[in-house]
GROMACS .gro file of C-alpha atoms in nm:
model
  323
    1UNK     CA    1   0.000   0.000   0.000
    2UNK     CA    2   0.298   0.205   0.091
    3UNK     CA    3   0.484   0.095  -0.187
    4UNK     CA    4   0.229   0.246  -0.410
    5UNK     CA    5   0.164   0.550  -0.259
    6UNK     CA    6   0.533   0.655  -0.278
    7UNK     CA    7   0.517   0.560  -0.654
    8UNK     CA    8   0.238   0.828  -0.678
    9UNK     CA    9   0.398   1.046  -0.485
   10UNK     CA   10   0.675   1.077  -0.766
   11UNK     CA   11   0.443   1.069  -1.018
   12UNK     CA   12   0.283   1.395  -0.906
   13UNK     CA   13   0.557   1.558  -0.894
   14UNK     CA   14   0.730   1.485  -1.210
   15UNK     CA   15   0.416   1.588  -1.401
   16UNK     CA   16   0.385   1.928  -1.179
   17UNK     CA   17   0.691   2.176  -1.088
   18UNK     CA   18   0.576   2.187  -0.758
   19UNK     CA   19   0.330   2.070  -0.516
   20UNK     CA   20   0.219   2.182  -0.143
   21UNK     CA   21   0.175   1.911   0.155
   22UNK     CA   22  -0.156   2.012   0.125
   23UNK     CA   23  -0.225   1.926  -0.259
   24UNK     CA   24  -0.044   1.607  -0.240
   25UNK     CA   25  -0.226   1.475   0.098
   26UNK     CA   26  -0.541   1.566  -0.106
   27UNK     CA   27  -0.414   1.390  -0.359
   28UNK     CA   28  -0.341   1.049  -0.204
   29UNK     CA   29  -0.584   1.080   0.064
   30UNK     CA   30  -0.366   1.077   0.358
   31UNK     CA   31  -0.261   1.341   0.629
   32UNK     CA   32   0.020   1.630   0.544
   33UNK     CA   33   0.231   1.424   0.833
   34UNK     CA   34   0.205   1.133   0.625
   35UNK     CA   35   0.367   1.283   0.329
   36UNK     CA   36   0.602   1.494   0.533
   37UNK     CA   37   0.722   1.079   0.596
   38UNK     CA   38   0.696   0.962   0.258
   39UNK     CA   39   0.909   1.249   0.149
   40UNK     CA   40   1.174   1.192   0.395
   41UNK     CA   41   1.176   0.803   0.273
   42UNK     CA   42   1.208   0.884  -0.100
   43UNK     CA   43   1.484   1.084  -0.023
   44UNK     CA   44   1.641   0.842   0.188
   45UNK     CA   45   1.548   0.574  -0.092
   46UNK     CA   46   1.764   0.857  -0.352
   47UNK     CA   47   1.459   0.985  -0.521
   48UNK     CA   48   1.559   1.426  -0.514
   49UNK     CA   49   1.287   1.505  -0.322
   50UNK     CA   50   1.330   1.888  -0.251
   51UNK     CA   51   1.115   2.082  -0.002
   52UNK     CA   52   1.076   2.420  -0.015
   53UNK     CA   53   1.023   2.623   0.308
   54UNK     CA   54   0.782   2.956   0.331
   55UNK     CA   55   0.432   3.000   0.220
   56UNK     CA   56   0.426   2.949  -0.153
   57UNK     CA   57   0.677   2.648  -0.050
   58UNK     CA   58   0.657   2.295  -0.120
   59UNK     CA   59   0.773   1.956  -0.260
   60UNK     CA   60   0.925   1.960  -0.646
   61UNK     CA   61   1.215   1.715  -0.804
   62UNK     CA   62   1.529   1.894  -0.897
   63UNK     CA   63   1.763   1.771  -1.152
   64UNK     CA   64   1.522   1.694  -1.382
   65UNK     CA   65   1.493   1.385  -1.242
   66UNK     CA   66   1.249   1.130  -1.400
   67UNK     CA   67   1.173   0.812  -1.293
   68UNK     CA   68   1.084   0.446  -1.521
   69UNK     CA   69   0.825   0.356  -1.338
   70UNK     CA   70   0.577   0.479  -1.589
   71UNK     CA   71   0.476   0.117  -1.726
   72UNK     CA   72   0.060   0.053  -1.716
   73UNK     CA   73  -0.035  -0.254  -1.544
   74UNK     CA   74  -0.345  -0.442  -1.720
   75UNK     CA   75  -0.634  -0.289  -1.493
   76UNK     CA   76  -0.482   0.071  -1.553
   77UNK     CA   77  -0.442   0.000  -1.922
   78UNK     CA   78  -0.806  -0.135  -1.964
   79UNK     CA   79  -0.892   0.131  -1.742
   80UNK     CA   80  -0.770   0.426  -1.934
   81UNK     CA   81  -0.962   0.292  -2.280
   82UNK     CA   82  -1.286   0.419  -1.996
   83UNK     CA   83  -1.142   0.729  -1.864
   84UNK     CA   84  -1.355   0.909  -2.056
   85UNK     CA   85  -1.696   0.773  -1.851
   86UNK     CA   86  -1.584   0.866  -1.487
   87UNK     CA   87  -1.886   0.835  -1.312
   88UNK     CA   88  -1.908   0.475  -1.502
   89UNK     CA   89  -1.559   0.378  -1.364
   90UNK     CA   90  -1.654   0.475  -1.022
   91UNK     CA   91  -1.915   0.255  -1.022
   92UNK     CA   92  -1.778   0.002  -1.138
   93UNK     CA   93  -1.455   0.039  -0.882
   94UNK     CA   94  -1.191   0.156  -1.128
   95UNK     CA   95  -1.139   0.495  -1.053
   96UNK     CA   96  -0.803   0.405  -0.866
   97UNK     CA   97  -0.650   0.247  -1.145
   98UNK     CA   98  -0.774   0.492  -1.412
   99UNK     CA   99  -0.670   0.737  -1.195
  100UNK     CA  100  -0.284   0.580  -1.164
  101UNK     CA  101  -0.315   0.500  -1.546
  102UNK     CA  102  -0.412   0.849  -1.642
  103UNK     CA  103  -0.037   0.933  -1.411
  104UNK     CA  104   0.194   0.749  -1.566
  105UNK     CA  105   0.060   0.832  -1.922
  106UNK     CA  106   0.115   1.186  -1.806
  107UNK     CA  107   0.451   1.106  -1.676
  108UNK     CA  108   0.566   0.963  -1.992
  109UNK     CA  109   0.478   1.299  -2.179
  110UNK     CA  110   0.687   1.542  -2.325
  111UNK     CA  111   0.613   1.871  -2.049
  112UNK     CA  112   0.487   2.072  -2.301
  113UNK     CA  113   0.229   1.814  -2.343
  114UNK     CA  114   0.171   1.769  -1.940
  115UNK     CA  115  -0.158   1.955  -1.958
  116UNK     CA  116  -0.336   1.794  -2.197
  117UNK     CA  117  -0.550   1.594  -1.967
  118UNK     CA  118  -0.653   1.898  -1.770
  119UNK     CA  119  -0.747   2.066  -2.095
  120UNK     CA  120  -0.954   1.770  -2.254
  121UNK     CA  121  -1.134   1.730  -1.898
  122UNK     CA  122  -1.204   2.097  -1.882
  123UNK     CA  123  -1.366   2.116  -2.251
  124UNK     CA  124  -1.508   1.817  -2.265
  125UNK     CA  125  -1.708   1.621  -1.999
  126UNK     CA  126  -1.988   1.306  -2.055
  127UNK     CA  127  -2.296   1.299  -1.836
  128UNK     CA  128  -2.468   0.950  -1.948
  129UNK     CA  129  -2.824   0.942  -1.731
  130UNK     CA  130  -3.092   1.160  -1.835
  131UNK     CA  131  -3.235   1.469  -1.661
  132UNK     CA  132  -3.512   1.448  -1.390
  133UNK     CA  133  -3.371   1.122  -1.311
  134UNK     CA  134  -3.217   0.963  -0.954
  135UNK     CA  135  -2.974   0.712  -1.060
  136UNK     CA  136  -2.852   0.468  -0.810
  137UNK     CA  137  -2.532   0.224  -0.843
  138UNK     CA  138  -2.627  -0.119  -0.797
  139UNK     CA  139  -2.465  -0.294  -0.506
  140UNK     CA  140  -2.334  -0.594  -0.683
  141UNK     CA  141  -2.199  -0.384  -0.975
  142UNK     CA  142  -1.858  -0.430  -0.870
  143UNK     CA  143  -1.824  -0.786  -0.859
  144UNK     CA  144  -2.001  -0.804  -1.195
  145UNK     CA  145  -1.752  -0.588  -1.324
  146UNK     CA  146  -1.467  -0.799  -1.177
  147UNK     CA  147  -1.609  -1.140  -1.322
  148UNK     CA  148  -1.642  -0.970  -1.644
  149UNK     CA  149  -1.258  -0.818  -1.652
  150UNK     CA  150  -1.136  -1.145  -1.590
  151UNK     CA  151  -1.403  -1.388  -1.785
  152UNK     CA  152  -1.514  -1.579  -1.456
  153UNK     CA  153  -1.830  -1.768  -1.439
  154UNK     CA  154  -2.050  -1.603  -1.209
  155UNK     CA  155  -2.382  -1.778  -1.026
  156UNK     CA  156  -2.635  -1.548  -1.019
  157UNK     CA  157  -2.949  -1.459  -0.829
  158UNK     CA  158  -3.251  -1.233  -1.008
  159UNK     CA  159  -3.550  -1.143  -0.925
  160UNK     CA  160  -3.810  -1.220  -1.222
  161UNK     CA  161  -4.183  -1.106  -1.145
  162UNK     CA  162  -4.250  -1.282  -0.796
  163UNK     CA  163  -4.013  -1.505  -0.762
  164UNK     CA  164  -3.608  -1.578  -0.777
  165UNK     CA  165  -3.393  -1.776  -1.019
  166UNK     CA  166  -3.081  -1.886  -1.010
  167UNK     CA  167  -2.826  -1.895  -1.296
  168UNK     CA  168  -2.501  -1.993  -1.395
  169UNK     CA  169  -2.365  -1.680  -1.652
  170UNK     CA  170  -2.092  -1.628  -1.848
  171UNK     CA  171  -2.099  -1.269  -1.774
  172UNK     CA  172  -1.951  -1.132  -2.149
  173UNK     CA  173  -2.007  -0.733  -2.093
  174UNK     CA  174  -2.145  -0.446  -1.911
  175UNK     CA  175  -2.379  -0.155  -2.082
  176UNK     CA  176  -2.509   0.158  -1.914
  177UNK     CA  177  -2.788   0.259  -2.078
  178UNK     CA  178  -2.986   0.610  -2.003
  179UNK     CA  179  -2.819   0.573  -1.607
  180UNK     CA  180  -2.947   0.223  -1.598
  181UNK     CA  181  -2.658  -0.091  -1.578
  182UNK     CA  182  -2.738  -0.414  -1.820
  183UNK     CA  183  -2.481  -0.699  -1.759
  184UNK     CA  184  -2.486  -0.898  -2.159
  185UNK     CA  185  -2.428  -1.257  -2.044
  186UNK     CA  186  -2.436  -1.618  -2.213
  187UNK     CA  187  -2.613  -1.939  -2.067
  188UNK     CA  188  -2.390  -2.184  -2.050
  189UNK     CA  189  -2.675  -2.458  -2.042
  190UNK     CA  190  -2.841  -2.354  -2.397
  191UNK     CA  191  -2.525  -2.136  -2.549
  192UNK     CA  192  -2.794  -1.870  -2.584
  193UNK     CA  193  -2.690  -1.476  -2.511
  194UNK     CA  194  -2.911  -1.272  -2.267
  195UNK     CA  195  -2.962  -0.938  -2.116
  196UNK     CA  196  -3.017  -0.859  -1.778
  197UNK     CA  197  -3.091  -0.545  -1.558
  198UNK     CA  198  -2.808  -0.551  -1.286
  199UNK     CA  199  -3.055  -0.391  -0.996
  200UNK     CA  200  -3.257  -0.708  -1.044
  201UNK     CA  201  -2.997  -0.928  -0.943
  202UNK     CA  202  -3.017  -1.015  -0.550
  203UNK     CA  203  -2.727  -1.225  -0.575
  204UNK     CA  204  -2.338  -1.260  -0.718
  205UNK     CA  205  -2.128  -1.537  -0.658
  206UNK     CA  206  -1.791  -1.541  -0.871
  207UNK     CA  207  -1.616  -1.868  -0.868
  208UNK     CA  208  -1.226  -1.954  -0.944
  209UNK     CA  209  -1.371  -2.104  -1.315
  210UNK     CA  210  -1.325  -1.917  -1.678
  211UNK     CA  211  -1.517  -1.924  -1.933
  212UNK     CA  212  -1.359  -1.949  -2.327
  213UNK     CA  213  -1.508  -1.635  -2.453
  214UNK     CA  214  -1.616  -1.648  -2.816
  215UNK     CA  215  -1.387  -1.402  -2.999
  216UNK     CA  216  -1.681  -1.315  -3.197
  217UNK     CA  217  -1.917  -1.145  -2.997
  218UNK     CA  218  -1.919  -0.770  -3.050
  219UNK     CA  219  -2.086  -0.641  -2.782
  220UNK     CA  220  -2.200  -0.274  -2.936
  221UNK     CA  221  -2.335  -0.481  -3.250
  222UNK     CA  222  -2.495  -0.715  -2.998
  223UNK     CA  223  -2.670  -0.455  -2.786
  224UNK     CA  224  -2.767  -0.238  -3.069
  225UNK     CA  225  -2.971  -0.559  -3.200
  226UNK     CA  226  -3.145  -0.617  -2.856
  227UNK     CA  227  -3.239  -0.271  -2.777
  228UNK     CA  228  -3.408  -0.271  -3.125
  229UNK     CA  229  -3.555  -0.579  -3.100
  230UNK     CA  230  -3.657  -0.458  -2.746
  231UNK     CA  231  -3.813  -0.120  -2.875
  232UNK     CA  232  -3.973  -0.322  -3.128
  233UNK     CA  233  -4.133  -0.585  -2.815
  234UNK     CA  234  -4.285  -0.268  -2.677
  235UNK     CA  235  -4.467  -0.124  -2.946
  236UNK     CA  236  -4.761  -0.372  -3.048
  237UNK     CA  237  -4.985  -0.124  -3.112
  238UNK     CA  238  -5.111   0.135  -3.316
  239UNK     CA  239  -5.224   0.543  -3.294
  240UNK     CA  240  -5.379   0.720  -3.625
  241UNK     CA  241  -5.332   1.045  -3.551
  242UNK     CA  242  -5.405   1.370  -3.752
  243UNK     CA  243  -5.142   1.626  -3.667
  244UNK     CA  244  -5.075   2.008  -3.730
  245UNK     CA  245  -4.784   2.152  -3.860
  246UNK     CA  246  -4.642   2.240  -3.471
  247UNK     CA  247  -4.767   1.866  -3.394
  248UNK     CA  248  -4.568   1.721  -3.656
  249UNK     CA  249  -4.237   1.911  -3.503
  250UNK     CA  250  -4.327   1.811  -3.130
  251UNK     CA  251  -4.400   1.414  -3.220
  252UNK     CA  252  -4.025   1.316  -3.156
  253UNK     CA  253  -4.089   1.502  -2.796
  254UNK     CA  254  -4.392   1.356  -2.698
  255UNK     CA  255  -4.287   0.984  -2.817
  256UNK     CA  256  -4.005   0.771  -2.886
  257UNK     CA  257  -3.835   0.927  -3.150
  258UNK     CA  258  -3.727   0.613  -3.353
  259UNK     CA  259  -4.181   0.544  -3.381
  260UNK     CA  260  -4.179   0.930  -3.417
  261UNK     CA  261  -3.990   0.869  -3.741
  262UNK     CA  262  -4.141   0.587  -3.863
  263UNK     CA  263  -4.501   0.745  -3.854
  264UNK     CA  264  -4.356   1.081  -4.049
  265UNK     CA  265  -4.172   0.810  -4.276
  266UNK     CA  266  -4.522   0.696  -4.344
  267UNK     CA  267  -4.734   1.016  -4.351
  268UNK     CA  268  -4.948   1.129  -4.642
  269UNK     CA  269  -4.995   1.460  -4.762
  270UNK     CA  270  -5.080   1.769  -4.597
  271UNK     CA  271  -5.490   1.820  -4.574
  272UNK     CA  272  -5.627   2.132  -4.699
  273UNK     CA  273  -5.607   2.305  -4.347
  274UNK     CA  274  -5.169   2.187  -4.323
  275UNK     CA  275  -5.264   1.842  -4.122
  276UNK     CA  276  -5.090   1.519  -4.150
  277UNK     CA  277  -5.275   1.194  -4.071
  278UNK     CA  278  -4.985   0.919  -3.930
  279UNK     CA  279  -4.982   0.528  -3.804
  280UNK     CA  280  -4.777   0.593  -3.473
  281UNK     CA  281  -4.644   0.269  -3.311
  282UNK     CA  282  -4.712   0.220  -2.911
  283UNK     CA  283  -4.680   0.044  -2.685
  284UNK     CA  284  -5.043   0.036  -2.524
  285UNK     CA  285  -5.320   0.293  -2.544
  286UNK     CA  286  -5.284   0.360  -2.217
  287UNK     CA  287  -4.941   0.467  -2.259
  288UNK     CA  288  -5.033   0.638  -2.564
  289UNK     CA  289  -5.322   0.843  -2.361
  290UNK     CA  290  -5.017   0.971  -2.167
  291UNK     CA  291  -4.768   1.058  -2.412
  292UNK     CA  292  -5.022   1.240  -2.650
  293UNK     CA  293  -5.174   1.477  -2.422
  294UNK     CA  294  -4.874   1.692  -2.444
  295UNK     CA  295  -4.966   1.752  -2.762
  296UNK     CA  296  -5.258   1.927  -2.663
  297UNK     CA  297  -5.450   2.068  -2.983
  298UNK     CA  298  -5.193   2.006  -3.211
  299UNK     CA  299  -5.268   1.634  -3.247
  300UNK     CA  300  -5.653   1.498  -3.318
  301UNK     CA  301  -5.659   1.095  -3.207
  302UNK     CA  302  -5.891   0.884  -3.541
  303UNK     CA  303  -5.806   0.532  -3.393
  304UNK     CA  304  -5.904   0.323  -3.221
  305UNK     CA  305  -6.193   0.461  -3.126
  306UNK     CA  306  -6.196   0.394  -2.752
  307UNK     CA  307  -5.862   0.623  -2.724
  308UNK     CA  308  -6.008   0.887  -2.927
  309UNK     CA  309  -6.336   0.860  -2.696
  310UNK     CA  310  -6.121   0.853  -2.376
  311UNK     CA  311  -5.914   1.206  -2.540
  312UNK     CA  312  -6.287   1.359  -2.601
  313UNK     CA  313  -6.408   1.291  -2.280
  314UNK     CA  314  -6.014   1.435  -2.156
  315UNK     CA  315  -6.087   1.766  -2.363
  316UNK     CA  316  -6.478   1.818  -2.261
  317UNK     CA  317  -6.362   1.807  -1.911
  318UNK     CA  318  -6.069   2.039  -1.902
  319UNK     CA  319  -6.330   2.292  -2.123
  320UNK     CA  320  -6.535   2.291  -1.832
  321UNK     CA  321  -6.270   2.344  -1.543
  322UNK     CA  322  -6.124   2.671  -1.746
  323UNK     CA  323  -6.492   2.847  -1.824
   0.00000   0.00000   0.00000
């Protein structure tokens, strides 16, 4: 633990001129005492570790003095391909490594190139779950995320409707979707590849045995197929909607946007008042009542009939509450 820290230690300061006690114990998380020590030992150890006294003092390497130790271990290599999904590496217990990988690449630079993380970080920055939304990290995303680093068959406990089942996986990749975490996993029992919802899972036990992962499986390809073939699940039913010109533009707002598409893709012409009548895809009236209300005037509901009944009734009511 020591060991590490010290390497750290140098790597902060050969990729900064100088550092105070307080930056660095910020830094590596321990107490200015602490690194008062660790200085003291990497001197001792011939590392020229310089302290400079007064208030703008601190700890710097003189000589330019640069040390080897700047080769990535696996888990910081396969960490830094993420680096650019922090709160996903987090989650998923990385941040350490990412964080030591990101160090050493910045070590190996030229020093005119030393600040070329901070600039990237500062100009660019990805926020994957969507607004109005409390995302939560699910306990057992760690281990997940261990089995799957080092292709380990996993038994697993999920909860499906009202009960529990239990599953052997081979647990092939990890998605996060919209804030939500989807492990991509294959059945060893019928060779068949399956997606499950991580905060469903009550239970992870990783065992000592790997699985031979088929050098085939693309995992974008593979979850671009099931989320379409998921979207596609949902919507077994149908809307025929007349919509105005400002209807037409807020569709993709109101709906899913890929059905928003379809239904324009499908449209015929323009009426002689500017309306468009579509064939919108749902996935049940009643979620169809609540997605199409936003659309207030702009949209008239033909079929089915009892949706267009249920809007009618909808509309005669709010008339009467605004007289």
């Amino acid at each position: 633990m020591r060991a590490a820290r010290l390497i750290k230690m140098v790597l902060l300061l050969q990729a900064r001129p100088s550092m105070t006690a307080a930056e660095l114990a910020d830094e590596l998380e321990v107490s200015e005492r602490t690194i008062t020590r660790d200085a003291q030992a990497l001197s001792e150890a011939g590392v020229p570790v310089y302290a400079d006294r007064g208030r703008t003092g601190g700890y710097r390497l003189i000589g330019g003095y640069r040390t080897r130790l700047t080769g990535l271990g696996r888990s910081e290599a396969e960490a830094l391909f993420l680096s650019g999904v922090p709160g996903a590496l987090r989650e998923m217990g990385l941040e350490d490594a990412a964080s030591a990988a990101r160090l050493k690449v910045s070590a190996a630079l030229m020093p005119s190139l030393r600040d070329a993380s901070q600039n990237a970080s500062q100009r660019f920055h990805l926020d994957a779950p969507g607004w109005f939304k409390e995302t939560t990290t699910p306990e057992l995303l760690p281990v997940l995320a261990d089995a799957v680093w080092d292709d380990r068959l996993v038994t697993a406990r999920y909860r499906r409707q009202d009960s529990e089942v239990e599953r052997e996986l081979e647990p092939y990749g990890l998605v996060l979707k919209a804030g939500v975490w989807y492990l991509c996993a294959r059945v060893p029992d019928t060779g068949s590849f399956r997606v499950y919802r991580i905060d469903r899972f009550t239970a992870i036990a990783a065992g000592e045995d790997r699985f031979v992962r088929d050098e085939g499986f693309d995992l974008p390809g593979f979850w671009e197929e099931r989320a379409e073939q998921f979207m596609r699940g949902m919507l077994r039913a149908e809307v025929v909607l007349r919509l105005s010109e400002a209807g037409v533009r807020q569709l993709p707002y109101a709906t899913d946007s890929a059905s928003a598409g379809e239904a324009m893709d499908g449209a015929g012409e323009p009426d002689a008042q500017g309306w468009v009548t579509v064939t919108l895809p749902v996935e049940n009236e009643m979620v169809a009542y609540t997605q199409l209300m936003s659309l207030g005037p702009e949209a008239e509901v033909l079929e089915p009939q009892a949706l267009r009944e249920r809007f009618a009734a909808a509309a005669t009511k709010m008339a009467n509450r605004y007289e």
